Amino acid sequence: MAQQEIKIALCGAGNVGGAVLELLTVNADFYKKMFDTDFLVTEVVTKSGKLRGYKDKFNGNIHTDFESIINNDSIDVVIEVMGGIDDAYKVAKQALESKKDFITANKAMMSLHGDELFKLAENNNLFIGFEASVAGGIPIIRSLSSKARIENISWFAGILNGTSNFILSKMESDGIGLKEGVKQAQELGFAEADPTLDLNGTDAAQKGKVLSYLAFGSKLDSSIELDIEGIDIVESIDFKFALELGYSIKPLSIGSHEKDRLILKSFPALIQQSSILSKVNDEMNAIEVFTKDSGSNLFYGPGAGPKPTASSILSDLFDIAQDNKVNYSKFGQGLMKISNDTFSCQRYLRLEVNDSPGVMAKISSFIAKQNLSIESVIQKEDFSQNGLIPIVIVLNECNENELEDLLNSFSNEKDLFKKIVHLRIFNPNK
Ligand code: HSE
């Protein structure tokens, strides 16, 4: 291959942008040897006009707005690592319209505008790389897309948010509460100053939506709303009961597809301690992908952080250098019926009730009235607080509507049930 030069505009100069600059500078000779290419960041766009991350040896131009470089025909590739949705979408559109390949780490933007951007890229014969948008350094976009072009994917289940996995892991191993877990995650630099999107499941669900596009061809636009439940409903006492029942609690994003029915949800779930995903601890991410032909495949690694994310961005850049430009527009299958109500699993219910005779009989009668069946019950007098005792009930499989009817019937009895915590039990092999 003849020697070539790829000129890059980098939008965003924070930690990830800095790591991109650093790797391209420090490893320049190696990359040149591997890809017969000089990768040159000639322009950086950053609102503040300053590089926050890697500053050494950068002698390109710094701009404060993208418009000032959009007509620069010497740029081959735009890399977007600035975050946010609206401005990032504008940069993506302008980059593609001005005939530049585009690489992004932005799952929020791709989960809303992916369909449109893939079409735009296809029409202009350009490439969109988004390896860094899901699970940081794990090469899940290329792995899942190459699998999905060979076999039908039955389902995936991912731990896609490092912050919430870190917090739940610490709650489990050290017996701390959610607040302390968030504090530790912030001190270690995993959680943002405002960790809302990590804690409420939005970040994980956006990533799940991107994976579902590759796995099943579901839409990447605003027509698919995120179905989320955050980890903030889990309390330390739930880990004690989960352990006794043989489970860990993990933040899961699941997708499954059968005929035209799609299930796409994110929630904290009990998963069997013998399962592979239950061993994924701290800030690590993992995705289990199941196909009928090749069974279960596990992808594991660091889900966030500047260097792992930059490494995934460079993998897209090197695909461009080798002209290995996947047309992601081909994955879209259009409209699909979202059937989240039909999602069926066993259930963990923790009810805090007054410690008085006949309570258990009453609870059982509610459950029987809804035609649901109990698998096991744990009642612990020694966990009682302020006259309330926790009762944990494991229900046999039921779907989301059946569960909701049961929870509604409980909530009409405010004197009896002081608190109701519901967690799904995820067991894909059942
Ligand atoms: N905040 C995310 C996480 C990383 O904790 O996994 C960026 O998507």
PDB file of C-alpha atoms in Angstrom, residues 7-22 24 40-47 51 53-54 58 61-63 65-66 69 75 77-82 91 103 310 313-314 317:
ATOM      1  CA  LYS A   7      -5.852  14.688   8.362  1.00  0.00           C
ATOM      2  CA  ILE A   8      -8.097  14.853  11.377  1.00  0.00           C
ATOM      3  CA  ALA A   9     -10.221  17.511  13.098  1.00  0.00           C
ATOM      4  CA  LEU A  10     -10.774  16.642  16.755  1.00  0.00           C
ATOM      5  CA  CYS A  11     -13.914  18.158  18.309  1.00  0.00           C
ATOM      6  CA  GLY A  12     -13.590  18.103  22.081  1.00  0.00           C
ATOM      7  CA  ALA A  13     -10.343  18.419  23.984  1.00  0.00           C
ATOM      8  CA  GLY A  14     -11.130  16.972  27.392  1.00  0.00           C
ATOM      9  CA  ASN A  15      -9.818  13.719  28.841  1.00  0.00           C
ATOM     10  CA  VAL A  16     -10.829  11.493  25.914  1.00  0.00           C
ATOM     11  CA  GLY A  17      -9.717  14.010  23.279  1.00  0.00           C
ATOM     12  CA  GLY A  18      -6.412  14.347  25.140  1.00  0.00           C
ATOM     13  CA  ALA A  19      -5.950  10.577  25.150  1.00  0.00           C
ATOM     14  CA  VAL A  20      -6.587  10.459  21.365  1.00  0.00           C
ATOM     15  CA  LEU A  21      -3.917  13.115  20.835  1.00  0.00           C
ATOM     16  CA  GLU A  22      -1.500  11.353  23.161  1.00  0.00           C
ATOM     17  CA  LEU A  24      -1.537   9.346  18.032  1.00  0.00           C
ATOM     18  CA  LEU A  40      -2.273  14.023  11.711  1.00  0.00           C
ATOM     19  CA  VAL A  41      -4.570  15.972  14.006  1.00  0.00           C
ATOM     20  CA  THR A  42      -4.336  19.337  12.303  1.00  0.00           C
ATOM     21  CA  GLU A  43      -7.345  21.040  13.948  1.00  0.00           C
ATOM     22  CA  VAL A  44      -8.816  20.893  17.420  1.00  0.00           C
ATOM     23  CA  VAL A  45     -12.200  22.436  18.206  1.00  0.00           C
ATOM     24  CA  THR A  46     -12.849  23.288  21.838  1.00  0.00           C
ATOM     25  CA  LYS A  47     -15.225  25.918  23.233  1.00  0.00           C
ATOM     26  CA  LEU A  51      -6.463  21.865  25.375  1.00  0.00           C
ATOM     27  CA  GLY A  53      -5.938  16.931  28.231  1.00  0.00           C
ATOM     28  CA  TYR A  54      -2.689  16.134  26.394  1.00  0.00           C
ATOM     29  CA  PHE A  58       0.459  19.530  19.593  1.00  0.00           C
ATOM     30  CA  ASN A  61      -4.671  24.884  15.059  1.00  0.00           C
ATOM     31  CA  ILE A  62      -7.151  25.417  17.872  1.00  0.00           C
ATOM     32  CA  HIS A  63     -10.646  26.738  17.115  1.00  0.00           C
ATOM     33  CA  ASP A  65     -16.336  26.680  16.884  1.00  0.00           C
ATOM     34  CA  PHE A  66     -16.815  23.954  14.293  1.00  0.00           C
ATOM     35  CA  ILE A  69     -13.256  24.556   9.870  1.00  0.00           C
ATOM     36  CA  ILE A  75      -9.661  17.479   6.598  1.00  0.00           C
ATOM     37  CA  VAL A  77     -11.977  12.747   9.252  1.00  0.00           C
ATOM     38  CA  VAL A  78     -13.869  14.488  12.054  1.00  0.00           C
ATOM     39  CA  ILE A  79     -13.656  12.904  15.514  1.00  0.00           C
ATOM     40  CA  GLU A  80     -16.375  14.035  17.962  1.00  0.00           C
ATOM     41  CA  VAL A  81     -15.663  13.577  21.665  1.00  0.00           C
ATOM     42  CA  MET A  82     -17.354  16.681  23.029  1.00  0.00           C
ATOM     43  CA  VAL A  91     -21.112  18.517  13.943  1.00  0.00           C
ATOM     44  CA  ILE A 103     -16.072   9.074  14.309  1.00  0.00           C
ATOM     45  CA  ALA A 310      -9.456   6.567  22.767  1.00  0.00           C
ATOM     46  CA  ILE A 313     -11.786   5.682  18.495  1.00  0.00           C
ATOM     47  CA  LEU A 314      -8.438   4.816  16.910  1.00  0.00           C
ATOM     48  CA  LEU A 317      -9.656   5.567  12.371  1.00  0.00           C
TER      49      LEU A 317
END
